[in-house]
Amino acid sequence: MISEGELPDRLKAQFEYVICGPDINYHTTSSYSAGTFTPSGVDYTWNFDAFKQIFKIDITHRDDDTIEFDMSGINVAVVNAFRRILISEVPTMAIEHVFFVNNTSIIADEVFAHRLGLVPLKVDPRLFQLKAEDDAPNETNTIVFKLSAKCTAEKSVGVSGDKVVSGDLQWLVGGSEMPDETACRFSVGQQELLEGQRIDVVHKDILLAKMRPGQEILLEAHAIKGVGREHAKWSPVATAWYRLHPEVILLKEVEGALAGKLVQELPGLIVSEEHMGKQVAKVTSAREHEGLLEKVRRLSGEDEWKDKLQLRKRKDRFIFTIESVGIYKAEELFMEAIDILVQKCDNLLASL
Amino acid sequence: MLKNRIIIDFDSNGEVKATLASATHDRKSVTNVMFTKGRFNVKINLFSEEVNAAVVFKAMGVVSDQEIVQLVGHEGIIASHIAPTLHHAHELGIFTQQQALTYIGNRIRQSPKQQLKGWKRSKADEARDVLANVLLCHVPMKRFNFEHKVTFLGLTIRRMISAQLDPSLVDSKDYYGNKRLELAGNLLALLFEDLFKRLNWELMRQADSTLSKSNRAGMFDISRSIRQDVITHGFEHSLASGNWNIKRFKVERKGVSQVLSRLSFIAAFGMMTRVTSNVDKGLKLAGPRALHPAQWGMLCPADTPEGEGCGLTKNLALLTHVTNDDEEDPLTRLAYIFGVEPWGLIRGTDLARAGAIIVMLNGNVLGVHRRPRSFINAFRALRRAGRVGEFVSISIKHECILISCDGGRVCRPLIICDAGVPRVRQEHIEAVKAGKMDFNDFLRRGLIEYLDVNEENDCNIALDEKFCGPLTTHLEVEPFTILGVVAGLVPYPHHNQSPRNTYQCAMGKQAMGNIAFNQLKRMDTLLYLLCYPQRPLLTTQTIELVGFDRLGAGQNAVVAVMSYSGYDIEDAIVMNKAGLDRGFGRCIVLRKYGANVKRYMNRTMDQIRGPPLEAGGTGTALHRYRVLESDGLPAVGERIGQGDVFINKFVPRNTRDTLANPLSMGENFYKARAETFKCGPGEQYIVDRVLLTENEDSPICIKVLMRHTRVPELGDKFSSRHGQKGVVGNIVSQEDMPFGENGICPDLIMNPHGFPSRMTVGKMIELIGSKAAVLSGRFHSGTAFGEPTGLASSVAEISETLVAHGFNYCGKDFLTSGITGEPLQGYIFMGPVYYQKLKHMVLDKMHARARGPRMVLTRQPTEGRSRDGGLRLGEMERDCLIAYGASMLLLERLMISSDKFEVHVDTRSGLLGYYSASRGCAVSPLDKSSKHMASLTIPYACKLLFQELQGMNIVPRLRLTDL
């Protein structure tokens, strides 16, 4: 989105980098107006074609639950919007109402209900509708689980069922077994709706409660759709965040013994090379030696290195990480977030 | 406090004064020896004036002046000090014992009782009696042989003279070696003795009155006259009220027994180590409140309340032991075996002889010893060998060897050193680790010993092994043990400004968490529990010793120290909503309610009935009664709100008259007295448990525990472990919170302005220490003074761990704003800190009212939250309004919105009339005419005042004029 103009180097560095000084970050802002540098003959008007040119996503790591990718050529506000949407606006299903039939365990009803709410449910929320406050619960907006656990002790077997785990939640396809109390009535079972998928919990081994022989829990838990803004249990991510791409630069040539010293201080990050018969320090990749970056920052405050070493971060290159709770795949989540952002923009445009 | 010892002090004139509080098991007296007008005088309560000491000597049989001088000391300088006293005795013309006794006898206050009896003895006999039984009553004597008393008195005067010569010998009142703690056993024993005496006295009176009757029939059985409940009742009453009234010693004390606070585990612990001084709290004395050097290691320097009780209420340190009374006889015999020359063989000259030293046991002189050092060493060797009780102390002070075995001394264990080499060696430590030895083995083998404050003064104690020199006699067990249990929770307290630790000691007791392992079985009136209590990442040795790591009262919150949103000024904290959603700071409040089912005089009983049913035969209970089961008791697990009935109780209308069949009366015989639930509107409690039991008053006692789970909200109070409390100022959603480079986002944001003025460096170290603990996966320790011994991680070590994990060495992180998405300029100090949720929650405190109840008498709004009272516009607020000239507002606040009342005044007389409803007009009180009546609005309280004045025959008249 930046049309390359001719800015003086100093201004360009300020524009493109956050400089991580020893005590403070310099030039942290990215909010420049398009005309900030017009006097210098540089125009920063956003341009879609240019954006298409420079915008890039590189996936650096991916598994089911996490994805890490580099995103460059994009403004921080948009990236932050993605992050915020991921945390608080991508809807999921989570247990909201718990109907206790019996609970003789030591854990209090509401504490247990709170724990149940935080259990991630493996179900595609797109198949369900948001349930408004006064909507009656039905097959399109509610998933019903039953939990029936009993702890027993027998001489031969010993104590069994002393741990209630999330895997003990059974999905009730046909809806509530006590519709009079829960007011939840399904007209059809949820099989068709789900196209044969089974609803389950993401992790079957989350410890919910411990019991002693003779104790018993019997309840029905109703999950509805919601967003993380309302309660963290609906957040589809453990967390989602980004950081800026770090760079270490040598402001001056470092040669000879000093170079050797620097290599010793920052092994791997700085290597020395033979150049014109002298040992010259050279920076390798900052990304690969992130454990040393704090040290670079510290050294950059010391008299010896003050004018030679600098840690800086590129303002338009983001390392974005999404840690999914397991309901969505991490990459799907990002797509969802984009959809939501697009939708918001559409809404805005429509209302203008 | 201290009994039977000579305490030298200055009186109000700046002269030396000796106080001897004698106490034996059956008698207490105070003897003062004063120095007035250049003479030594003796004063006890029974004397109407001070009596010349020489006269007292003479009265006790020491007639010759030479003998007196010998008793006090014949060195020139001492003799010259005593001379004016002797001279005065001569001036009084007292030379013989008889003269002296008569002189004293004339100065004895007659108790009215004796005068009544008309029982006459000679003055001399009376004086002799007083000298024998009251003066220095703890000194043993037989058959009016005053030898011991005379010597003791001589010794006292001698000490006074030395104190005059060298003011450093004056005893400090606040010196802890001069104090004795009273323990439960002693206090109960005193109480029992008093009650037993009362029992006997009542028995005697009963027996006397019965036996004195002439027309007695049948045998007199004394066992029938014994009242069986005197002692039980007395004990119960004293223990319940805390009032200790002991007639014999004229003791009347309040607050001796207190209800153990079970609010939190630490509160209970803190209460059990509490020591209260018997000093008047109203006095603004600095002396008894100040931390005395002698309290080192015995009493916690941090744990004391703020305000009036500051320094008077103290807490024991971690290793302190309070002694019990031990037997004196074996020690006496032992002392004689070791070469103490007994009492009777000594004369003043011997006392004064160089090298010989007086040996005293619990304040009584045993005799003298010529080689004091070897005597002490031999004595200590025996104690270390376990032949003498481990709490017996022996020390030298003021040219006396003091042996103490009395109860109430505070003492603490120390490692014994031989010429600077500690007796506890590595092999012993290994044995402890292997479980082969324990503390008592150490004590028995003479590796450690208990020292009391006096003996500590006689020792050279090294703080650490590296300070051990050839003169070192003892080594501290661990420096952190100078703190008590409550102060021991603070990590790195030695880096904090000292009052912060004191504040934490007060707040640690209010923290919610686990209170005990049986907490879910208890029926406390009020119980606060945390849903997810945690163990602090940064522990201390004390935490592990007392088991706080298993019964924690707080949570490790990731704290960012930064300014955020402006809702964090004045110590307010900003919280992350997602954190609260996930259970941070969530707590359970359990409150007990109950009712008694009583049985009355006429054998009628209260009834508990099932809920009244709705009309229409549906079988459902009325809404207000919905939590009740058919037995009239609430169902466990039901939700209950304001105004709901939880015990449907009915009481009989007639509880006095005898009835034919008291248990089967009709329904109408009873009136409803249902227990309704009171809480804030909209709140919902849950019935947690129902307990049926019985007590003395009622055959059935119903207790119901109501539970309320609360999520932190704006205004709830939190505190770290460094006396830094704050209320929640704002709750912010996670996406608005700043986040770090590895995705961590704080649970809680604290304003950095909390640091500079508080100087709680310990909190900063806790933060980076906890951060290191999280990164390395190992609990870190921050024990007080623990860095040299490795009981606390040093900042350097912590920083190394941080750097090794790629973090900044001082705990600062590169954060990005969650709102703008741009990096923050400053590096933010962020890491976990153990936060406590305190019991003060807005839900229990918030209160507002528009209209509401009024008091009956004055018709002004009621006061206080519990009565839904109004918010008072007080005098100072009134002053502001006056100054501002807002008279109409003043009128509105003070009258119209409060107790506006219309009165009718007779303009002629200025008296209050009344409104006659039948005539439809106001009427004068004088002639019932309505012509001259005016009506005006005044506060009802003002009208009330007029009428009350009238009731006192004072006529207030209102002069009305037109403006």
Short mmCIF file of C-alpha atoms in Angstrom, two decimals, chain B residues 760-943:
data_model
loop_
_atom_site.label_atom_id
_atom_site.label_comp_id
_atom_site.label_asym_id
_atom_site.label_seq_id
_atom_site.Cartn_x
_atom_site.Cartn_y
_atom_site.Cartn_z
CA THR B 760 7.53 -1.86 47.66
CA VAL B 761 10.57 -3.16 45.90
CA GLY B 762 9.61 -6.63 47.12
CA LYS B 763 6.61 -6.56 44.81
CA MET B 764 8.82 -5.85 41.83
CA ILE B 765 11.09 -8.70 42.76
CA GLU B 766 8.05 -10.90 43.24
CA LEU B 767 6.94 -10.01 39.73
CA ILE B 768 10.18 -10.89 38.03
CA GLY B 769 10.66 -13.87 40.34
CA SER B 770 7.24 -15.24 39.44
CA LYS B 771 7.99 -14.62 35.80
CA ALA B 772 11.17 -16.62 36.13
CA ALA B 773 9.22 -19.30 37.98
CA VAL B 774 6.73 -19.58 35.14
CA LEU B 775 9.45 -19.70 32.51
CA SER B 776 11.55 -22.27 34.28
CA GLY B 777 8.61 -24.30 35.53
CA ARG B 778 9.84 -24.26 39.09
CA PHE B 779 8.39 -22.48 42.11
CA HIS B 780 10.74 -19.78 43.29
CA SER B 781 11.25 -18.73 46.85
CA GLY B 782 11.41 -15.27 48.35
CA THR B 783 11.96 -15.95 52.04
CA ALA B 784 12.84 -12.95 54.17
CA PHE B 785 16.59 -12.33 54.39
CA GLY B 786 16.96 -15.52 52.39
CA GLU B 787 19.36 -14.49 49.63
CA PRO B 788 22.60 -15.43 51.44
CA THR B 789 21.28 -18.84 52.44
CA GLY B 790 19.62 -19.63 49.15
CA LEU B 791 16.13 -19.52 50.62
CA ALA B 792 15.36 -16.65 48.30
CA SER B 793 16.34 -16.33 44.70
CA SER B 794 18.49 -13.29 44.20
CA VAL B 795 17.58 -10.73 41.59
CA ALA B 796 20.73 -11.67 39.66
CA GLU B 797 19.65 -15.32 39.46
CA ILE B 798 16.16 -14.34 38.43
CA SER B 799 17.46 -12.03 35.74
CA GLU B 800 19.66 -14.79 34.41
CA THR B 801 16.68 -17.10 34.10
CA LEU B 802 14.74 -14.40 32.29
CA VAL B 803 17.58 -13.73 29.87
CA ALA B 804 18.04 -17.44 29.25
CA HIS B 805 14.44 -17.60 28.09
CA GLY B 806 14.86 -14.65 25.78
CA PHE B 807 13.25 -12.13 28.05
CA ASN B 808 14.45 -8.78 29.18
CA TYR B 809 16.58 -9.02 32.31
CA CYS B 810 14.48 -6.54 34.25
CA GLY B 811 11.11 -8.03 33.40
CA LYS B 812 9.97 -5.51 30.85
CA ASP B 813 8.12 -6.59 27.75
CA PHE B 814 7.45 -5.14 24.35
CA LEU B 815 3.69 -4.70 24.32
CA THR B 816 1.28 -3.79 21.59
CA SER B 817 -1.81 -1.79 22.31
CA GLY B 818 -4.95 -3.80 21.82
CA ILE B 819 -6.92 -0.74 20.84
CA THR B 820 -4.77 0.86 18.15
CA GLY B 821 -2.71 -2.19 17.33
CA GLU B 822 0.47 -0.13 17.41
CA PRO B 823 3.37 -0.96 19.70
CA LEU B 824 3.52 0.90 22.99
CA GLN B 825 6.37 3.32 23.34
CA GLY B 826 7.37 2.23 26.77
CA TYR B 827 8.50 -1.24 27.69
CA ILE B 828 6.04 -2.59 30.17
CA PHE B 829 6.98 -4.26 33.42
CA MET B 830 4.81 -7.36 33.26
CA GLY B 831 4.65 -10.68 35.02
CA PRO B 832 2.65 -12.73 37.50
CA VAL B 833 1.99 -11.39 40.97
CA TYR B 834 0.02 -13.20 43.64
CA TYR B 835 -3.16 -11.23 44.18
CA GLN B 836 -5.57 -11.65 47.05
CA LYS B 837 -9.25 -10.93 46.84
CA LEU B 838 -10.29 -9.17 50.02
CA LYS B 839 -13.61 -9.69 51.70
CA HIS B 840 -14.78 -6.13 51.05
CA MET B 841 -17.07 -6.32 48.06
CA VAL B 842 -19.32 -3.60 46.70
CA LEU B 843 -22.27 -5.92 46.62
CA ASP B 844 -22.26 -5.95 50.41
CA LYS B 845 -21.79 -2.22 50.66
CA MET B 846 -23.53 -0.42 47.88
CA HIS B 847 -26.51 1.48 49.01
CA ALA B 848 -28.72 4.23 47.71
CA ARG B 849 -32.21 5.35 48.52
CA ALA B 850 -34.74 7.78 47.25
CA ARG B 851 -37.70 7.26 49.53
CA GLY B 852 -37.80 4.78 52.31
CA PRO B 853 -38.43 4.04 55.95
CA ARG B 854 -38.40 6.73 58.61
CA MET B 855 -37.81 6.63 62.30
CA VAL B 856 -40.99 6.59 64.38
CA LEU B 857 -39.93 9.16 66.94
CA THR B 858 -38.45 11.90 64.82
CA ARG B 859 -39.90 11.00 61.40
CA GLN B 860 -36.46 11.48 59.95
CA PRO B 861 -35.05 8.94 57.50
CA THR B 862 -33.44 5.91 59.11
CA GLU B 863 -29.70 5.51 59.21
CA GLY B 864 -27.53 2.79 57.79
CA ARG B 865 -27.60 0.37 54.92
CA SER B 866 -29.18 -2.41 56.89
CA ARG B 867 -32.24 -0.25 57.53
CA ASP B 868 -32.37 1.08 53.99
CA GLY B 869 -31.39 4.43 55.45
CA GLY B 870 -30.91 7.79 53.83
CA LEU B 871 -27.59 9.38 53.09
CA ARG B 872 -26.98 12.03 55.66
CA LEU B 873 -26.20 15.58 54.73
CA GLY B 874 -23.95 16.17 57.70
CA GLU B 875 -22.74 19.23 59.50
CA MET B 876 -19.76 19.83 57.28
CA GLU B 877 -21.87 19.53 54.15
CA ARG B 878 -24.32 21.91 55.75
CA ASP B 879 -21.46 24.35 56.36
CA CYS B 880 -20.58 24.21 52.68
CA LEU B 881 -24.12 24.99 51.64
CA ILE B 882 -24.30 27.88 54.10
CA ALA B 883 -21.03 29.25 52.83
CA TYR B 884 -22.27 28.94 49.31
CA GLY B 885 -25.51 30.67 50.20
CA ALA B 886 -27.61 27.88 48.78
CA SER B 887 -30.38 28.40 51.29
CA MET B 888 -33.13 26.81 49.29
CA LEU B 889 -31.11 23.68 48.75
CA LEU B 890 -30.37 23.65 52.45
CA LEU B 891 -34.04 23.95 53.23
CA GLU B 892 -34.86 21.15 50.85
CA ARG B 893 -32.21 18.77 52.15
CA LEU B 894 -32.74 19.44 55.82
CA MET B 895 -36.48 19.77 55.97
CA ILE B 896 -38.49 19.08 52.85
CA SER B 897 -36.69 15.85 52.00
CA SER B 898 -36.45 14.85 55.62
CA ASP B 899 -39.14 15.47 58.20
CA LYS B 900 -41.30 18.27 56.94
CA PHE B 901 -44.28 18.85 59.18
CA GLU B 902 -47.04 21.39 59.20
CA VAL B 903 -47.81 22.97 62.56
CA HIS B 904 -50.41 25.46 63.61
CA VAL B 905 -49.32 28.28 65.86
CA ASP B 906 -51.36 30.62 67.92
CA THR B 907 -49.91 33.98 66.92
CA ARG B 908 -50.87 35.59 70.21
CA SER B 909 -49.15 33.17 72.55
CA GLY B 910 -46.70 31.55 70.15
CA LEU B 911 -47.85 28.10 71.31
CA LEU B 912 -48.47 25.14 69.04
CA GLY B 913 -52.10 24.45 68.32
CA TYR B 914 -53.65 21.58 66.48
CA TYR B 915 -55.87 20.88 63.56
CA SER B 916 -59.40 19.98 64.46
CA ALA B 917 -60.79 17.60 61.91
CA SER B 918 -64.36 18.04 63.13
CA ARG B 919 -64.28 21.80 62.71
CA GLY B 920 -62.05 21.68 59.70
CA CYS B 921 -59.71 24.36 60.94
CA ALA B 922 -56.72 24.88 63.17
CA VAL B 923 -57.47 25.48 66.81
CA SER B 924 -55.61 27.44 69.42
CA PRO B 925 -54.60 25.57 72.56
CA LEU B 926 -55.68 28.53 74.68
CA ASP B 927 -59.32 29.15 73.85
CA LYS B 928 -60.13 26.72 71.03
CA SER B 929 -60.59 29.63 68.67
CA SER B 930 -59.27 29.49 65.18
CA LYS B 931 -58.97 33.20 64.61
CA HIS B 932 -55.34 33.77 65.34
CA MET B 933 -53.91 30.58 63.99
CA ALA B 934 -51.12 30.52 61.49
CA SER B 935 -49.74 27.46 59.84
CA LEU B 936 -46.10 26.96 59.05
CA THR B 937 -43.80 24.16 58.05
CA ILE B 938 -41.05 23.10 60.40
CA PRO B 939 -39.06 19.88 60.81
CA TYR B 940 -40.93 17.30 62.82
CA ALA B 941 -37.88 16.99 65.08
CA CYS B 942 -38.26 20.68 65.87
CA LYS B 943 -41.89 20.23 66.83
#
